[in-house]
Coordinates of C-alpha atoms in Angstrom, one line a residue:
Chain A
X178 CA 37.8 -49.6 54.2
X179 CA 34.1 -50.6 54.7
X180 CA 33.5 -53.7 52.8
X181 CA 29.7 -52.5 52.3
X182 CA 29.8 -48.9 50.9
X183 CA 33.6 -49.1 49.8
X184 CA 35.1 -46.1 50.9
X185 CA 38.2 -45.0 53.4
X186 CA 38.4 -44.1 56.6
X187 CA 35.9 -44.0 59.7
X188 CA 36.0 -44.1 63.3
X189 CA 37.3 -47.5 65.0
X190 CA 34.5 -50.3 65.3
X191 CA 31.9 -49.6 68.4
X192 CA 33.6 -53.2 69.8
X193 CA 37.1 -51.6 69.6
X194 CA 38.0 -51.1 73.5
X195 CA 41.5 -48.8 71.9
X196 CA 39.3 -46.7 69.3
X197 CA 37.2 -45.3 72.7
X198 CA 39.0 -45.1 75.3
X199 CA 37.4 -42.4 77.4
X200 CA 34.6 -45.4 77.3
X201 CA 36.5 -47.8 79.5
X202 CA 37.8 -47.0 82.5
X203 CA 39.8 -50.1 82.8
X204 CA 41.6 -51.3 85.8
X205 CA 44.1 -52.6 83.3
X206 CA 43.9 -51.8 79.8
X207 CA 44.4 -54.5 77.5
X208 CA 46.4 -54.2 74.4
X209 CA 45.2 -54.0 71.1
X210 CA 47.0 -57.0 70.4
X211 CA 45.9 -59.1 72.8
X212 CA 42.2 -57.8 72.2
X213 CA 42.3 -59.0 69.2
X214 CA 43.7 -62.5 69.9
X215 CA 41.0 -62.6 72.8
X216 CA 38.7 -61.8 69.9
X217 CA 39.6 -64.2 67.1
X218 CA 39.7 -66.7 69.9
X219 CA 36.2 -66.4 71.0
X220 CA 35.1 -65.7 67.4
X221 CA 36.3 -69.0 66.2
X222 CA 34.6 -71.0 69.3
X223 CA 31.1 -69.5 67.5
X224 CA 32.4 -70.4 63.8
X225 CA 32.8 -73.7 64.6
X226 CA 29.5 -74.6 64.9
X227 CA 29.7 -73.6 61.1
X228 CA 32.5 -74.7 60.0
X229 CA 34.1 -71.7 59.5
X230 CA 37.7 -69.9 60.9
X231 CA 39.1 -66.1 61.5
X232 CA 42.3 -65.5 61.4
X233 CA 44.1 -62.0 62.3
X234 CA 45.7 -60.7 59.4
X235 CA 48.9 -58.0 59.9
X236 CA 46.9 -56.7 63.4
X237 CA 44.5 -54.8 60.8
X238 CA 42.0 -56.9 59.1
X239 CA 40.6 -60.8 60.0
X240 CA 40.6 -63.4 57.2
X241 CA 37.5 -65.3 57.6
X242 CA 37.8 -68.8 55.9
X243 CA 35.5 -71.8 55.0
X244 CA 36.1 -75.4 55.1
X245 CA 36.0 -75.5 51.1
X246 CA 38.5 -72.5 51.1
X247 CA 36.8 -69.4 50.2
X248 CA 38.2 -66.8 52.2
X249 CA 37.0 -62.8 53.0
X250 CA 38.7 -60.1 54.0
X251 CA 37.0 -58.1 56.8
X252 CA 37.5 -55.5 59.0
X253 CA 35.2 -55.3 62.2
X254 CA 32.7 -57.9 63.5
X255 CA 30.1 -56.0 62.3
X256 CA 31.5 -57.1 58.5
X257 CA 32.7 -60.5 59.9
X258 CA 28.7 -62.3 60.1
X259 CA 27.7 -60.5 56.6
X260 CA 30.4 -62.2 54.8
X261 CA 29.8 -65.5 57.1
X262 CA 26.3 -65.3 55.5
X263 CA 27.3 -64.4 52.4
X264 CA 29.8 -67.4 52.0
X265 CA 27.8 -70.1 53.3
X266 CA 24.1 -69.1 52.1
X267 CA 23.0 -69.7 55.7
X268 CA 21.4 -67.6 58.6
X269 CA 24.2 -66.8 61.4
X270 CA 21.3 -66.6 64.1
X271 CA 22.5 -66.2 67.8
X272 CA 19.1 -66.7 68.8
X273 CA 19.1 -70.5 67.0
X274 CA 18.7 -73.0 69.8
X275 CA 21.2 -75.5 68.3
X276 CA 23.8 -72.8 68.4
X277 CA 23.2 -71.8 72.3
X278 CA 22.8 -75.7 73.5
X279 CA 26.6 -75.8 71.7
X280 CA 28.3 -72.7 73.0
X281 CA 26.7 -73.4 76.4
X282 CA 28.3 -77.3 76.0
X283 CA 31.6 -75.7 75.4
X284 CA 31.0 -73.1 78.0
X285 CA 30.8 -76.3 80.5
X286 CA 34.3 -78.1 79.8
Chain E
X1214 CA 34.3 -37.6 77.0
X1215 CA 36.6 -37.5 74.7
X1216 CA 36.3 -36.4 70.9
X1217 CA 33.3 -37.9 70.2
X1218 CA 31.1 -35.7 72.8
X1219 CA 33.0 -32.3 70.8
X1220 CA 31.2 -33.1 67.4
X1221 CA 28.5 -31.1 66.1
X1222 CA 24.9 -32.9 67.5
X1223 CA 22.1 -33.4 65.1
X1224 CA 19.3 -33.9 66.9
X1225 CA 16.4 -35.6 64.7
X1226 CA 12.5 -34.5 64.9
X1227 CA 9.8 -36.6 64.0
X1228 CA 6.5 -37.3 64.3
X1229 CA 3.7 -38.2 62.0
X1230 CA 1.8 -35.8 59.9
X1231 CA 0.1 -33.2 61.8
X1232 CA 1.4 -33.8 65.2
X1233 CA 3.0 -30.8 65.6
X1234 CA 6.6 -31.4 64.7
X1235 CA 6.9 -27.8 63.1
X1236 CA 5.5 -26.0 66.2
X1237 CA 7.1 -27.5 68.4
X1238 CA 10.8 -26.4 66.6
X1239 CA 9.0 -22.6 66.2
X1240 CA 9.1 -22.6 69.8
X1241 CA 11.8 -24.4 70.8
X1242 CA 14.4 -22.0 67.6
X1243 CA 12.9 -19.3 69.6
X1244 CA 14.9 -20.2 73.1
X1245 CA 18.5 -18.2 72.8
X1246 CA 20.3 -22.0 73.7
X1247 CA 19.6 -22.8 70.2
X1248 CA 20.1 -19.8 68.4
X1249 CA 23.1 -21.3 66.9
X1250 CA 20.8 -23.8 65.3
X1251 CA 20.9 -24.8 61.6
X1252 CA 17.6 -26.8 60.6
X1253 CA 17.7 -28.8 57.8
X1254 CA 13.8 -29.4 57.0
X1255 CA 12.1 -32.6 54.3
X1256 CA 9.2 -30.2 53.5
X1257 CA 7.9 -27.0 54.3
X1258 CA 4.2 -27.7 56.0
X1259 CA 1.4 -25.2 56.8
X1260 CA 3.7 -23.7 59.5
X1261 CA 6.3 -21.2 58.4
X1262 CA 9.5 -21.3 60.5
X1263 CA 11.2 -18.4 61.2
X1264 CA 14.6 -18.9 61.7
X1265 CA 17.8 -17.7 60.1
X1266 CA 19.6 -20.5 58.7
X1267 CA 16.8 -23.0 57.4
X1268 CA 17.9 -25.9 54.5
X1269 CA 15.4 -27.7 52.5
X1270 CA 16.7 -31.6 51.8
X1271 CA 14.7 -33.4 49.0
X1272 CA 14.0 -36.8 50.9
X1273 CA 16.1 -39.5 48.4
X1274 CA 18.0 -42.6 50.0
X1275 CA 20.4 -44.6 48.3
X1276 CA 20.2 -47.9 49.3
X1277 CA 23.7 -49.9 49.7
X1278 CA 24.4 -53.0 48.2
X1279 CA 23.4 -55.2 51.4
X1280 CA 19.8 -54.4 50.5
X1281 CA 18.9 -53.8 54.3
X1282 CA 16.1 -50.3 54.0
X1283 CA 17.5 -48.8 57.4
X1284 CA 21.2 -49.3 56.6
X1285 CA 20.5 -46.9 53.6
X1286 CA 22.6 -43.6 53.5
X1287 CA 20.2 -40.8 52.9
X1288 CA 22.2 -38.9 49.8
X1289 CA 19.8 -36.0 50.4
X1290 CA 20.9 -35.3 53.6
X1291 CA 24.8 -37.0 53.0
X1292 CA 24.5 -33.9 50.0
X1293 CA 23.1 -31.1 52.5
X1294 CA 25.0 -32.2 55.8
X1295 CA 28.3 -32.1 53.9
X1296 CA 27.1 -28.9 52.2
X1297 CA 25.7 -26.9 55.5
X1298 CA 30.0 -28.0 56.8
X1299 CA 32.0 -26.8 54.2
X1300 CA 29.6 -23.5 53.7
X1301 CA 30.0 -23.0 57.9
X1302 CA 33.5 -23.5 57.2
X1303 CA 34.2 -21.2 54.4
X1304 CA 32.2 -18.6 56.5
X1305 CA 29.4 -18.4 54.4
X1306 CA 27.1 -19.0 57.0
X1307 CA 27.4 -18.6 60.4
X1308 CA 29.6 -21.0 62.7
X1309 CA 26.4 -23.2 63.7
X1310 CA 27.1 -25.2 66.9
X1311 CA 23.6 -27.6 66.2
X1312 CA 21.3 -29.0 63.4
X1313 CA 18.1 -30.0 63.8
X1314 CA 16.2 -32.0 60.9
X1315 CA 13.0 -32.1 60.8
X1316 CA 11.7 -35.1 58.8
X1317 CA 8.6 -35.5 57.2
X1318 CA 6.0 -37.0 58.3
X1319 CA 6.0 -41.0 56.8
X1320 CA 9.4 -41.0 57.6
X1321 CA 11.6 -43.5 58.9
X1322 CA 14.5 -42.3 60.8
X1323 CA 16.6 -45.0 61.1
X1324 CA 18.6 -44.1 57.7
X1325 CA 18.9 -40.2 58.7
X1326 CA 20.9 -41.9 62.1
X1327 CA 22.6 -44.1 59.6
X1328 CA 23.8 -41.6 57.7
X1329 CA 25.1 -39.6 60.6
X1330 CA 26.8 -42.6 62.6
X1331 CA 28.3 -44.1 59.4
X1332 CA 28.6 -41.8 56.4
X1333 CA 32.9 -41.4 56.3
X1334 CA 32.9 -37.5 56.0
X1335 CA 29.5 -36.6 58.1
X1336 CA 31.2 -38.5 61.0
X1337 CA 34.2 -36.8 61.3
X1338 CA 32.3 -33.6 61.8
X1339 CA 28.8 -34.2 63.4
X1340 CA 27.3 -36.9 66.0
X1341 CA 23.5 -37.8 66.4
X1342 CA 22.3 -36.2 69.6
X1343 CA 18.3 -37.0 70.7
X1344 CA 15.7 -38.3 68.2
X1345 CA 12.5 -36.4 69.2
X1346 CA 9.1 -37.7 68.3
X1347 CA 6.0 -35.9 68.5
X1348 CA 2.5 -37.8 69.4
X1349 CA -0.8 -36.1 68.7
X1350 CA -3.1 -36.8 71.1
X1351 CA -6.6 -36.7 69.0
X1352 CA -5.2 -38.9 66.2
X1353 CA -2.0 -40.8 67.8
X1354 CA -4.0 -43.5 69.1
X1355 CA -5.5 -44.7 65.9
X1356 CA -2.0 -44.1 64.1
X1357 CA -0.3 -46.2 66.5
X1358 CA -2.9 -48.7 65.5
X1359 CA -2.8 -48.6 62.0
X1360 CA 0.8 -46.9 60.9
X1361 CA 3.6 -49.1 61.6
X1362 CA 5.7 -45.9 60.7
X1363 CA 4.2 -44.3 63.9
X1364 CA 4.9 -47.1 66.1
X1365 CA 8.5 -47.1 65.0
X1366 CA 8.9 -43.1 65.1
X1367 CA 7.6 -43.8 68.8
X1368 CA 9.8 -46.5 69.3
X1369 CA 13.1 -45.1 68.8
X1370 CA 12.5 -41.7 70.1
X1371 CA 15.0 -40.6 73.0
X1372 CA 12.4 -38.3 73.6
X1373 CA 8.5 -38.5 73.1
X1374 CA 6.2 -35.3 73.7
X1375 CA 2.4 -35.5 73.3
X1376 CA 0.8 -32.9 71.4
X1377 CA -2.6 -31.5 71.3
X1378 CA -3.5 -32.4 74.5
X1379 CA -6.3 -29.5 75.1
X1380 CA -7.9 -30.7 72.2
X1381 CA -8.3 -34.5 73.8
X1382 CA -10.6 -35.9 76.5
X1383 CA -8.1 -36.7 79.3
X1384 CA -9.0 -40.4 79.3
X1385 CA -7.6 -40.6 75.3
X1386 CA -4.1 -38.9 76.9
X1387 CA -4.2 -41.0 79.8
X1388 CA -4.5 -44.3 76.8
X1389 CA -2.1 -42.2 74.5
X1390 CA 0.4 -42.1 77.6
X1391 CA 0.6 -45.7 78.8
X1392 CA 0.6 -47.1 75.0
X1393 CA 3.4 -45.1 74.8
X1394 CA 5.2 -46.6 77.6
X1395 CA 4.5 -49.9 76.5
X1396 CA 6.1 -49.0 73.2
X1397 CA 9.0 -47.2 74.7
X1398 CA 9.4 -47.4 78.9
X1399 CA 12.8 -45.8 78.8
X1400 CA 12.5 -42.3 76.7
X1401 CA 11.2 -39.1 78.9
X1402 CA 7.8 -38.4 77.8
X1403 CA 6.3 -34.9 77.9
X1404 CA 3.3 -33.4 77.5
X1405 CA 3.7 -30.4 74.0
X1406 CA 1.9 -27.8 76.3
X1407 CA 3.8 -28.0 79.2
X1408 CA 6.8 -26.4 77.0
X1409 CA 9.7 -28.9 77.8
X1410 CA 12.7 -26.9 76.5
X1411 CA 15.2 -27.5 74.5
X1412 CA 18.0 -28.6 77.4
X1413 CA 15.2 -31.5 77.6
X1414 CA 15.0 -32.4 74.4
X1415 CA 18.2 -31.7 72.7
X1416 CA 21.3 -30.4 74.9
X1417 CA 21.3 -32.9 77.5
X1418 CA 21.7 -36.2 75.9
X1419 CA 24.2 -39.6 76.4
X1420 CA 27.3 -37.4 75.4
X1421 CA 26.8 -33.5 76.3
X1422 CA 29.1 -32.8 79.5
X1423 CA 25.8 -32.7 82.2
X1424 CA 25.1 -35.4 84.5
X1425 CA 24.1 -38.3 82.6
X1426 CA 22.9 -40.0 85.7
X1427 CA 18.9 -38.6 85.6
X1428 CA 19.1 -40.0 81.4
X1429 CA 20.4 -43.7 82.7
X1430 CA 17.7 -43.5 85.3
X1431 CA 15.1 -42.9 82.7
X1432 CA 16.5 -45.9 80.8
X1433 CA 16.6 -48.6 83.4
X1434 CA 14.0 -47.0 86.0
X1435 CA 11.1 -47.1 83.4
X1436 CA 12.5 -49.7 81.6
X1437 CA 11.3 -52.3 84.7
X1438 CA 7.7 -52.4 83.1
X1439 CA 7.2 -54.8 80.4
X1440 CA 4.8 -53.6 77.5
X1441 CA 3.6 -57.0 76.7
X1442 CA 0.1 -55.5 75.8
X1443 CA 0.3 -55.0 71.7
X1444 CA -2.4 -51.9 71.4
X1445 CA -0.3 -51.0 68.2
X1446 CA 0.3 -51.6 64.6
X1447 CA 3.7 -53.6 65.0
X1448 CA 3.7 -55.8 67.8
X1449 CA 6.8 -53.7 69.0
X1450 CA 7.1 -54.3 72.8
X1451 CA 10.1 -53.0 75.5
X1452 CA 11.4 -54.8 78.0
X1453 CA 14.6 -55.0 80.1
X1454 CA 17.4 -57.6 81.1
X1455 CA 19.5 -58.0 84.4
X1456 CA 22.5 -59.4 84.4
X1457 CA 24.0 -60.6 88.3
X1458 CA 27.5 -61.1 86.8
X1459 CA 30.0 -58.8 85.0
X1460 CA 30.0 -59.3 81.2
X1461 CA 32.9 -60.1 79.1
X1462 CA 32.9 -57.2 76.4
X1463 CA 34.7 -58.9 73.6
X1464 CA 31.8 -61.6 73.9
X1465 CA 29.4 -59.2 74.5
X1466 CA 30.4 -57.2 71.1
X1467 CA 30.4 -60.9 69.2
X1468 CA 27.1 -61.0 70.5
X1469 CA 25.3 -58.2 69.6
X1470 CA 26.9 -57.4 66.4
X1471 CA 25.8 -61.0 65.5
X1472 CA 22.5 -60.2 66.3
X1473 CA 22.2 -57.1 65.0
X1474 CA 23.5 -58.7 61.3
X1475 CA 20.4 -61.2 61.5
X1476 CA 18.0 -59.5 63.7
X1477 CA 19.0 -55.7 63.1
X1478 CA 15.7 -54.8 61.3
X1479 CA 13.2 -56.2 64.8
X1480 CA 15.9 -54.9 67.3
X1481 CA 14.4 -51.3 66.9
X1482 CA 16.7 -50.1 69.8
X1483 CA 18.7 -51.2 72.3
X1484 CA 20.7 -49.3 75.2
X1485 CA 22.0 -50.3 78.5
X1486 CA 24.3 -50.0 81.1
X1487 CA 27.0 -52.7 81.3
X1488 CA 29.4 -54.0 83.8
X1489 CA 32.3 -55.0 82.1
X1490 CA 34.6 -57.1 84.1
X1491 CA 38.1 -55.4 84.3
X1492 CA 36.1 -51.5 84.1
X1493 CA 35.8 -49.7 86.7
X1494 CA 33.2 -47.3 85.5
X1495 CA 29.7 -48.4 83.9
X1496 CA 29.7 -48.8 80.1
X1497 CA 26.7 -47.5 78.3
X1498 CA 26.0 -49.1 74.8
X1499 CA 23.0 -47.5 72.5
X1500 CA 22.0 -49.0 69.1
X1501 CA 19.2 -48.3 66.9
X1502 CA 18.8 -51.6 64.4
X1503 CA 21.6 -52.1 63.0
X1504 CA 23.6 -48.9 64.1
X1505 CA 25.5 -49.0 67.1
X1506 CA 26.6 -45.4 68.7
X1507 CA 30.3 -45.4 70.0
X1508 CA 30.4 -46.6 73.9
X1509 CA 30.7 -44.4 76.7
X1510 CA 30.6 -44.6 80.7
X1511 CA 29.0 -43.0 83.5
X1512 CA 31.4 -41.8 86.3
X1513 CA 30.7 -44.1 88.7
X1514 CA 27.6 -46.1 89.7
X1515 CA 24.8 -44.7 90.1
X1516 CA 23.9 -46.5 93.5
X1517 CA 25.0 -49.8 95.1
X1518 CA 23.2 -51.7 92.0
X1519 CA 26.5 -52.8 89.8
X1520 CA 24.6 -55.1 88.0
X1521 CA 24.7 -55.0 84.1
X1522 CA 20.7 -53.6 82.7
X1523 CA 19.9 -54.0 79.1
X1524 CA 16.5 -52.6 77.3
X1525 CA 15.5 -53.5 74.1
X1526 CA 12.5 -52.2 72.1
X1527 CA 12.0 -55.3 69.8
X1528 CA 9.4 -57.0 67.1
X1529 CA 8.9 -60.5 67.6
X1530 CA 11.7 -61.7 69.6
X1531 CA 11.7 -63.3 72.5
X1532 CA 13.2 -62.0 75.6
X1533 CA 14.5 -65.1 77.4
X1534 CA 15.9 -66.4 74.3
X1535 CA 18.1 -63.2 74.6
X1536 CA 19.3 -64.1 78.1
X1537 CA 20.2 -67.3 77.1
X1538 CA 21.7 -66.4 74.1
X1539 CA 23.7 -63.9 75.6
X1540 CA 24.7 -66.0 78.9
X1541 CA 25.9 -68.7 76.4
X1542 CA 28.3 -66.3 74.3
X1543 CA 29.3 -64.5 77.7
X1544 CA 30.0 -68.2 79.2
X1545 CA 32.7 -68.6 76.3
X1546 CA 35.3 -66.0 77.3
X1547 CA 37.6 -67.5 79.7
X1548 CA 37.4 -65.3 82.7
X1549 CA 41.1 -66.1 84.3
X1550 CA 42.1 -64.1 81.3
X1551 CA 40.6 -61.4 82.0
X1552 CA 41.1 -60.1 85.6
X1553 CA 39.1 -62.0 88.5
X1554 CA 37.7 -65.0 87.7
X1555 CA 33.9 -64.2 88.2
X1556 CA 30.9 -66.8 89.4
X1557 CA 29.0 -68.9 86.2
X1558 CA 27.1 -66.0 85.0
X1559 CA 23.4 -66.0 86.4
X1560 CA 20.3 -64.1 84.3
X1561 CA 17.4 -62.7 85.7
X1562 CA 14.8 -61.3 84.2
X1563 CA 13.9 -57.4 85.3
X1564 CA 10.2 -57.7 85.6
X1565 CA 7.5 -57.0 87.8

């Protein structure tokens, strides 16, 4: 269900390498599984900088989580960094300085 | 292509008043490719249209609860969209294969491709082919200047045609033409009384069966020049990003939907052509604000060139915050997971 307007259904999320195939012509085709672990993974690395987590939840929605406990349920990224703003109050800006000196520290380890 | 590329297109006119939206669709209805044409129309102007299977849509948007004015579902056209389908299926009208929707002229079309790419029933049964905008020559320029609804019209278009040009001295065309290019390098740009047709303008497009090859071109070939000059109302400029390394699409779609959330409303398009590390073909992305199409590929390269090419047509941003920004989230993915482990990814700037 989209979070935003509330209602069922919808094509797969645009990020969703198994909702388009014909898109990706892929040497070897991950699973959705592992997509999703590769995503949550990489998701969290960003959210730490907040001092936030995601969390898969059954293979069909993320639980996104702050450090005081308030959780959200969401379905697609595109849901995941309204309800990070919406929690925390504060502007998740990819484009903020502090954030790319970070990611590009962790980058180097 | 798959599913997506068998949906019904909607291709989207617009244009500010008086630049000739209306003629230009009286010429174009006229051509037998689009007599299976429903036109779904925001007013009816001084020129009558002739054409079989016209709607009227009251414009009325309802805005969700996120507040954001382009992420607005348009209930006029959710109502007649999801009306014009059921009465095509029921056989009250004929089995259209197209719509066209002409807006009015202080529209914004963002919502109307809004409402096509995300409203849950529309979606199922129609995809947004080209948005079309019309330019008129004798008062373009000074609505460029002063309307920032003409600047984004321009902006978006997958398609711009300047009208009225035999009624303009050739020097106001020639300025019409290259602040047009500044505003938006990548879209085809025709001249009204040259008659581009409608396989131009509306059948050939990112997912119709053709060659997409000559539209990718017109992306990234045009795309090279910078429009860094702001002769317009918005300080809207293009420009284009090169990428020497294969991208890491999960990163990539962290990325931009992160920067869409924040930035969506000044990211007035983006589109590119990506190499994704483990694909063999090139992925093409194309977003308006905050709306992202689905993703599809080219078959094949189109040359020796594999690098990845991003334009965007933004307000206000800065472009080598964007290639850092993006190298950084693109650094994160671990590349041994993927397939070969690729060199530290390296940005250049496409420029000239």
């Amino acid at each position: 269900m989209c979070s935003l307007c509330g209602v069922l259904g919808g094509r797969g999320h645009w990020t969703d390498t198994s909702s388009h195939p014909e898109a990706f012509t892929h040497v070897e085709q991950p699973t959705r599984r592992r997509e999703r672990q590769e995503r949550t993974r990489l998701v969290n690395t960003v959210l730490d900088h907040y001092g936030l987590s995601l969390s898969d939840w059954a293979g069909s929605s993320y639980v996104l989580k702050t450090k005081t406990g308030q959780t959200a349920l969401v379905e697609n990224l595109t849901e995941l960094w309204a309800n990070a703003e919406q929690l925390t109050k504060h502007d998740f800006d990819p484009l903020d300085e502090a954030l790319i000196d970070s990611l590009a520290a962790k980058a180097a380890r | 292509m798959g599913e997506y590329a068998a949906l019904i297109p909607i291709n989207v006119v617009t244009g500010f008043l008086g630049s000739g939206k209306t003629t230009l669709l009286q010429r174009l209805l006229a051509a037998p490719d689009l007599k299976d044409t429903a036109v779904l129309v925001n007013e009816f102007g001084e020129v009558g249209l002739d054409h079989h299977l016209i709607e009227s849509a009251e414009e009325s948007t309802l805005l969700l609860d996120n507040g954001c004015l382009c992420c607005a579902v348009r209930d006029d056209l959710q109502g007649a969209l999801r009306d014009l389908f059921s009465r095509r299926e029921r056989g009250e009208i004929p089995k259209f294969e197209r719509v066209v929707i002409e807006t009015s002229g202080l529209a914004d079309p963002v919502p109307i491709a809004y409402t096509i790419l995300a409203e849950p029933v529309i979606q199922h049964h129609f995809r947004l082919g080209n948005l079309v905008a019309t330019i008129d020559a004798v008062n373009g320029p000074s609505q460029l200047e002063r309307f920032p609804e003409s600047v984004k019209q321009a902006a978006i278009a997958d398609r711009l045609i300047i009208t009225k040009t035999d009624l303009a001295a050739d020097e106001t065309v020639a300025a019409l033409t290259a602040s047009l290019r500044k505003l938006n390098a990548s879209a085809p740009l025709y001249d009204a009384s040259e008659a581009p047709g409608p396989t131009a303008l509306f059948t050939e497009d990112l997912y119709s069966s053709g060659d997409k090859r000559a539209e990718i071109e017109g992306w990234l070939g045009e795309a090279s020049h910078d429009g860094h000059d702001h002769a317009h109302a918005d300080n809207v400029e293009s420009f284009a990003v090169t990428f020497d390394e294969p991208l890491d699409w999960t990163a990539f779609g962290i990325w931009l939907t992160m920067l869409l959330n924040r930035h969506g409303e000044n990211v007035l398009r983006v589109k590119g052509m990506l190499n994704v590390i483990g694909v063999a073909d090139p992925v093409l992305i194309n977003g308006v604000q905050h709306i992202v199409h689905p993703p599809s590929h080219l078959a094949g390269w189109p040359d020796a060139d594999h690098r990845s090419r991003i334009v965007f047509i933004v307000r206000g941003i800065d472009r080598a915050r964007i290639e850092r920004s993006l190298a950084a989230f693109n650094g994160l993915a671990n590349p041994t997971q993927v397939l070969a482990a690729p060199a530290p990814i390296r940005l250049a700037a496409q420029g000239r």
